[in-house]
CSV table of C-alpha atoms in Angstrom, one decimal:
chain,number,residue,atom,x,y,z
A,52,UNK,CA,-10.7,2.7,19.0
A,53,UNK,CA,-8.4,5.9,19.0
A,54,UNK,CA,-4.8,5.9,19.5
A,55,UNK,CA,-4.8,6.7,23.3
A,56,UNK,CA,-7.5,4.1,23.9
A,57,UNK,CA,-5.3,1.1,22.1
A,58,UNK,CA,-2.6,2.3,24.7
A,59,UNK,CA,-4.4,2.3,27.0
A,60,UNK,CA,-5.6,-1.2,26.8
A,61,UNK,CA,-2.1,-2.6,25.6
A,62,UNK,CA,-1.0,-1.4,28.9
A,63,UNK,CA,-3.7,-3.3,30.8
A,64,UNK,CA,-2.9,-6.4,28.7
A,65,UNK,CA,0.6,-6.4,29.5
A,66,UNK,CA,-0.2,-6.2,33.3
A,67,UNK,CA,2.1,-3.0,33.8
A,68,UNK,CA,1.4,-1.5,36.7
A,69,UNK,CA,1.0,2.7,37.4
A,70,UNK,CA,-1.9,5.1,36.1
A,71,UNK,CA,-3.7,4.9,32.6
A,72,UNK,CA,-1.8,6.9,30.5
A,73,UNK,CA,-3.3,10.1,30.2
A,74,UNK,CA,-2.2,11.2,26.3
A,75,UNK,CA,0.1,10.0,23.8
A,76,UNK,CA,1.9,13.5,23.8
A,77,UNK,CA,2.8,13.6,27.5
A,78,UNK,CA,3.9,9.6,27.9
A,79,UNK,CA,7.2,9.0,29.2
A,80,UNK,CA,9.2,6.2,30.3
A,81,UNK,CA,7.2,2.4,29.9
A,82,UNK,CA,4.2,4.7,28.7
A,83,UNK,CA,6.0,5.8,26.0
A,84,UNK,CA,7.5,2.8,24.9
A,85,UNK,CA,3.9,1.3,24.7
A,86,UNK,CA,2.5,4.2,22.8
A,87,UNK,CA,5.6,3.4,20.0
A,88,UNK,CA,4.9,-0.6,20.2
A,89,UNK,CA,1.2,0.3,19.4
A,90,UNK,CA,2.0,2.6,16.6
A,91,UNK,CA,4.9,0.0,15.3
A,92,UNK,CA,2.2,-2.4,15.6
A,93,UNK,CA,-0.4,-0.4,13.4
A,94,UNK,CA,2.1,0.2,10.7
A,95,UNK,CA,3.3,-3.5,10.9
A,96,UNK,CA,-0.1,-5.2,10.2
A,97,UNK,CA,-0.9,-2.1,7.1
A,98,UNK,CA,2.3,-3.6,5.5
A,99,UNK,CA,1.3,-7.5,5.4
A,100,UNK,CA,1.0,-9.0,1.8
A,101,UNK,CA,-2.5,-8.8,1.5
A,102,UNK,CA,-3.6,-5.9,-0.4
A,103,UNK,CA,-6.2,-4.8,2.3
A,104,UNK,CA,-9.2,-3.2,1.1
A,105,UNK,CA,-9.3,-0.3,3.0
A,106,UNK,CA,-5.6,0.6,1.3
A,107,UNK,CA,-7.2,0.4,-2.4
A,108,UNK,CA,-8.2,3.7,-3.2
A,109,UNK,CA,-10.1,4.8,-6.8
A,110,UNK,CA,-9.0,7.7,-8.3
A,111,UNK,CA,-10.3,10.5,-10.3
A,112,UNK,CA,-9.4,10.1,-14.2
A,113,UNK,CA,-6.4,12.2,-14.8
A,114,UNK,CA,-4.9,14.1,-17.7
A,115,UNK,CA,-2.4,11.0,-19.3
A,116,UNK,CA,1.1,13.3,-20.1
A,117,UNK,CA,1.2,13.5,-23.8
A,118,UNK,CA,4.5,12.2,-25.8
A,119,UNK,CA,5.1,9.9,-22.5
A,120,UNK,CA,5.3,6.5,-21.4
A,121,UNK,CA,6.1,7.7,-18.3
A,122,UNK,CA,3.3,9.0,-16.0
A,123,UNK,CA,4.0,9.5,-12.6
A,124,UNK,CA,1.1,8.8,-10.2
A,125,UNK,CA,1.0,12.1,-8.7
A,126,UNK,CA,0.6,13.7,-12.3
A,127,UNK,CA,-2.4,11.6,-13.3
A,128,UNK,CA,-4.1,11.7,-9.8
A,129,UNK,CA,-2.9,9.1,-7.0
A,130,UNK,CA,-1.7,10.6,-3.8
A,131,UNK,CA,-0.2,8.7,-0.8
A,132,UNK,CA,0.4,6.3,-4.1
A,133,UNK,CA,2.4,3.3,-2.6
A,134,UNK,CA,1.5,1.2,-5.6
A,135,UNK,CA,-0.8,0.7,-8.4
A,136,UNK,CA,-3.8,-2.3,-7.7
A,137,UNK,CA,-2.7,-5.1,-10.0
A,138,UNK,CA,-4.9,-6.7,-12.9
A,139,UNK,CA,-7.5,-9.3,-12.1
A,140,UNK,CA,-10.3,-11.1,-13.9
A,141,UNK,CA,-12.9,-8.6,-12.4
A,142,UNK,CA,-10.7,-5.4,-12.7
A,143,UNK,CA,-8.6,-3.6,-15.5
A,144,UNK,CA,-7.1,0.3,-15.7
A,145,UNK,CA,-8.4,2.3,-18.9
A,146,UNK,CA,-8.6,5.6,-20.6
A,147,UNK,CA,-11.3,7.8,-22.3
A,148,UNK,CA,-10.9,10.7,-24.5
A,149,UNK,CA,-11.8,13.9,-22.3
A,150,UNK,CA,-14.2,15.0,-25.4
A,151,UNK,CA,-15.8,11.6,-24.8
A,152,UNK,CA,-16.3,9.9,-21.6
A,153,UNK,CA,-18.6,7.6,-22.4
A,154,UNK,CA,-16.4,5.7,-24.0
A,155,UNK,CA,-13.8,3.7,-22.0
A,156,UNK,CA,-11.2,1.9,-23.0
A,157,UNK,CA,-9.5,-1.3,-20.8
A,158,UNK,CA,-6.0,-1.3,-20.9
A,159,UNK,CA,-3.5,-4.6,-21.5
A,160,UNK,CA,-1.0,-5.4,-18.8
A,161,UNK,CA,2.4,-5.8,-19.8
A,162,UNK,CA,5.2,-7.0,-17.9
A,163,UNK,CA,7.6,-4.5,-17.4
A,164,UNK,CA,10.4,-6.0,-19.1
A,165,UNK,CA,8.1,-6.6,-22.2
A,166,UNK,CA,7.2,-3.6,-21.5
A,167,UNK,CA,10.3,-2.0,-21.6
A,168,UNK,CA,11.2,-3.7,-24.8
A,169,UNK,CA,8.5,-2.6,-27.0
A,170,UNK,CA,8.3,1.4,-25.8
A,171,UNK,CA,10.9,2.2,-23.5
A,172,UNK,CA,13.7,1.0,-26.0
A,173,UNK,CA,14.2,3.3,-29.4
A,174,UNK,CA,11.9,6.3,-30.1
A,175,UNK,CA,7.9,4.1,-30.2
A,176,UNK,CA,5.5,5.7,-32.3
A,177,UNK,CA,3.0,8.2,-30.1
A,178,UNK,CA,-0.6,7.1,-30.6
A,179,UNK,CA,-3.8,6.0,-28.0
A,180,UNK,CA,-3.1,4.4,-25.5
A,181,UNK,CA,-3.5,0.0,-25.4
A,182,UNK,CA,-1.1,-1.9,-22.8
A,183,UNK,CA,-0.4,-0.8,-18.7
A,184,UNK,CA,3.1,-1.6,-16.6
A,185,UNK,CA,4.0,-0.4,-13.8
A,186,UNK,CA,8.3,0.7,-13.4
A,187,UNK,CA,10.7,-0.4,-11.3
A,188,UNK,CA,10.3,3.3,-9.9
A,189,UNK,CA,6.3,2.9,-9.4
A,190,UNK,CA,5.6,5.0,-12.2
A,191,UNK,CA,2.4,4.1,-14.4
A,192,UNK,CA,3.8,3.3,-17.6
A,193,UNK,CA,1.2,3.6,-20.9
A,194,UNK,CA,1.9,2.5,-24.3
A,195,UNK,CA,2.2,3.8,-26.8
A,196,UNK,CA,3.1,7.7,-25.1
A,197,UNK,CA,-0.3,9.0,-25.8
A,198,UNK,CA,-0.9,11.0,-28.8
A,199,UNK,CA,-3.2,13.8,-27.2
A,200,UNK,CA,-3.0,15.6,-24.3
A,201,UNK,CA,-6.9,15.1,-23.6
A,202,UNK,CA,-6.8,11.6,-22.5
A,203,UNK,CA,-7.5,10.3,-19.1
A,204,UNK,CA,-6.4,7.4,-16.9
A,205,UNK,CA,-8.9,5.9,-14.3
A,206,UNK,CA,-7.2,3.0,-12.3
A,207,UNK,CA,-6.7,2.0,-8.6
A,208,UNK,CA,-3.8,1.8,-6.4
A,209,UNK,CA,-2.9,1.1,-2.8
A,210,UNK,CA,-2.4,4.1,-0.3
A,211,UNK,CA,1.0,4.2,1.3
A,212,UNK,CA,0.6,2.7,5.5
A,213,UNK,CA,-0.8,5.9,7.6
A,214,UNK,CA,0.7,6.5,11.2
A,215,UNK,CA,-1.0,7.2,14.7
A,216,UNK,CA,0.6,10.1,16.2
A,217,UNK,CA,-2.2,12.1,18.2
A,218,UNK,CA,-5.0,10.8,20.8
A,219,UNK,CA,-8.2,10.9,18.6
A,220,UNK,CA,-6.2,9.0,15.3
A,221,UNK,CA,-7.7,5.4,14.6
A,222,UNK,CA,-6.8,3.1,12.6
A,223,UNK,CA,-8.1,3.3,9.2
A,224,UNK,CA,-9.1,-0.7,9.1
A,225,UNK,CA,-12.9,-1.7,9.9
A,226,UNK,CA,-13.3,-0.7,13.6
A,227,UNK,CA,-14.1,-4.4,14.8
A,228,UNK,CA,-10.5,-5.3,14.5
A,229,UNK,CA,-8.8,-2.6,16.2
A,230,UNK,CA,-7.9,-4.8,19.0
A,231,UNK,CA,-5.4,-6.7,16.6
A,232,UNK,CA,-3.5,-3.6,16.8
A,233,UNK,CA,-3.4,-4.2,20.9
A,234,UNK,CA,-2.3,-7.9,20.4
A,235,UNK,CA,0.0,-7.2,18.3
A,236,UNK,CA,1.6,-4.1,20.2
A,237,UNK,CA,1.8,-6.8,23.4
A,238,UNK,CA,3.3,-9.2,21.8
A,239,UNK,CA,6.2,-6.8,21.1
A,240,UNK,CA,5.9,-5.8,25.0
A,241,UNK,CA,6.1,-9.3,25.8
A,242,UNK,CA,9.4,-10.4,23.3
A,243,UNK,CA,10.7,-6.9,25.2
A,244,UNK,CA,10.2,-8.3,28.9
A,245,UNK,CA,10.7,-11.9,27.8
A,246,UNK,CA,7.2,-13.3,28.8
A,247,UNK,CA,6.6,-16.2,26.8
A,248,UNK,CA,3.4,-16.8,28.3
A,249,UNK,CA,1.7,-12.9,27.5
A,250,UNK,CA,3.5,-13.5,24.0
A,251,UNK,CA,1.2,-16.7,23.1
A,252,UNK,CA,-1.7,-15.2,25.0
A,253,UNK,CA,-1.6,-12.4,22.7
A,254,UNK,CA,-0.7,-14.3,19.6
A,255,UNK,CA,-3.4,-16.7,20.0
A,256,UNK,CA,-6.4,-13.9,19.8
A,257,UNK,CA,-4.4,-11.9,17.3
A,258,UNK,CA,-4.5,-14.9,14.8
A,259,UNK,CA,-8.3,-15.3,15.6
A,260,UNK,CA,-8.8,-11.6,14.7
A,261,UNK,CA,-6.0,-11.6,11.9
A,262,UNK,CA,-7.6,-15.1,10.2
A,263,UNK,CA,-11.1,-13.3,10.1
A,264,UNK,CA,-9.7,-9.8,8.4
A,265,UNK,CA,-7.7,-11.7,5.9
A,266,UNK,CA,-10.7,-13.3,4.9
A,267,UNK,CA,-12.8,-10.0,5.0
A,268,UNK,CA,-10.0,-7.1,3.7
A,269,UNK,CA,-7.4,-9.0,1.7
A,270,UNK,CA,-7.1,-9.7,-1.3
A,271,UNK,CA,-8.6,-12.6,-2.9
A,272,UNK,CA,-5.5,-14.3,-5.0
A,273,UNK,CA,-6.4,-15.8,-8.2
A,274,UNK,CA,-4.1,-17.1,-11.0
A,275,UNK,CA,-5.1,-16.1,-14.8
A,276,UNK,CA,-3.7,-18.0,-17.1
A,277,UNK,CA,-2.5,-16.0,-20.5
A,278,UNK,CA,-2.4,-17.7,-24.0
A,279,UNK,CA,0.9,-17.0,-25.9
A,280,UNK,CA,0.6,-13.9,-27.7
A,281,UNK,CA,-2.3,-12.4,-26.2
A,282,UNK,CA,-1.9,-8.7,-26.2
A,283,UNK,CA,0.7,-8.4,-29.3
A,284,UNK,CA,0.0,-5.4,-31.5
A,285,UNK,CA,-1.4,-5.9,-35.1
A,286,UNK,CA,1.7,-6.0,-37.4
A,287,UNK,CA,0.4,-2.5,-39.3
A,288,UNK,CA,0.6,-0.9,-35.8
A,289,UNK,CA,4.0,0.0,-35.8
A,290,UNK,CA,5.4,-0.9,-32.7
A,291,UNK,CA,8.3,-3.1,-32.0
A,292,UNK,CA,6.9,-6.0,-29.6
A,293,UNK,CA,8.8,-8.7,-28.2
């Protein structure tokens, strides 16, 4: 459904009265306050903790900076980068040397504080790249800073939320569950006019549709267990390790 149409039915489902509203540009008054909830609403359900699928985007390898643990997304290939798609079982970042691309490389996570122990602290030896963290800042953080300028970074990350400002946008989510958008944009109408009755009407088929796109577009959570140690250097690397 495009932006107009959700409107147009949060309108219905509200039971104001008056003319379908004819375009987003024009609305005024109740209109316009409906075409905002809608929009509020969108935005609202692309920033729940769930990691939704259509937000993970994969990225062309880019060129890591070289001397650097410090690579900002934009540098190495991830725009409308909100944040970088975390480590799983099934999933790891890596690297390949342009000169060979056949050969990838995973990458280790670190925390950042680790991290920041063994090569944000003193002046860390440059060499290929082996561990991943992500800063405070959302900068992707490689370590060691990367000894040649011809290595590249292929990793996933989560788009920042998009907004619906003209008639013909939709909602980027799988098209089946654009009506969550309209139950959630009437029950802010309905905490506006006090309705308690819309409000549980509309959350009642907004957690049916919710439920069912959690299950299909978020994140499956999993917790990985790490033996003590794993990922240390070898003691003729170098590198200062906590």
């Amino acid at each position: 459904m495009q932006y107009l149409a959700l409107c147009q039915r949060t309108k219905r489902e509200t039971g104001r009265s008056g003319s379908a509203i004819s375009s987003v540009g024009t609305a005024a008054g109740e209109d316009l306050d409906i075409c905002r909830w809608v929009a509020d609403a969108w935005r609202a359900i692309q920033q729940m903790p769930y990691n939704w699928r259509w937000m993970r985007q994969s990225m062309t390898p880019g060129l890591l900076a070289v001397g650097t643990c410090v690579q900002p997304p934009g540098t190495v290939g991830a725009t409308a980068f909100d944040r970088w798609a975390p480590e799983t079982d099934d999933y790891r970042p890596s690297y390949f040397e342009s000169s060979t691309p056949g050969t990838e490389v995973p990458l280790v996570w670190l925390p950042y504080e680790r991290f920041r122990g063994a090569f944000l602290v003193g002046t860390p030896t440059s060499g290929a790249p082996q561990y991943w963290s992500e800063a405070p800042s959302g900068n992707l953080l490689i370590g060691p800073p990367p000894d040649l300028a011809t290595y590249k970074f292929r990793g996933d990350y989560f788009s920042l939320p998009t907004d619906l400002s003209g008639d013909e946008d939709e909602p980027a989510m799988p098209e089946q569950f654009h009506m969550l958008v309209v139950w959630e944009a009437v029950k802010i109408a309905a905490g506006f006019d006090a309705a308690p009755d819309v409000w549980q009407r509309a959350n009642d088929q907004a957690q049916r549709l919710l439920d069912t796109l959690i299950d299909r577009q978020g994140e499956k959570i999993t917790i990985t267990g790490r033996p003590l140690g794993l990922g240390r250097p070898a003691a003729s690397s170098g590198f200062a390790f906590p």
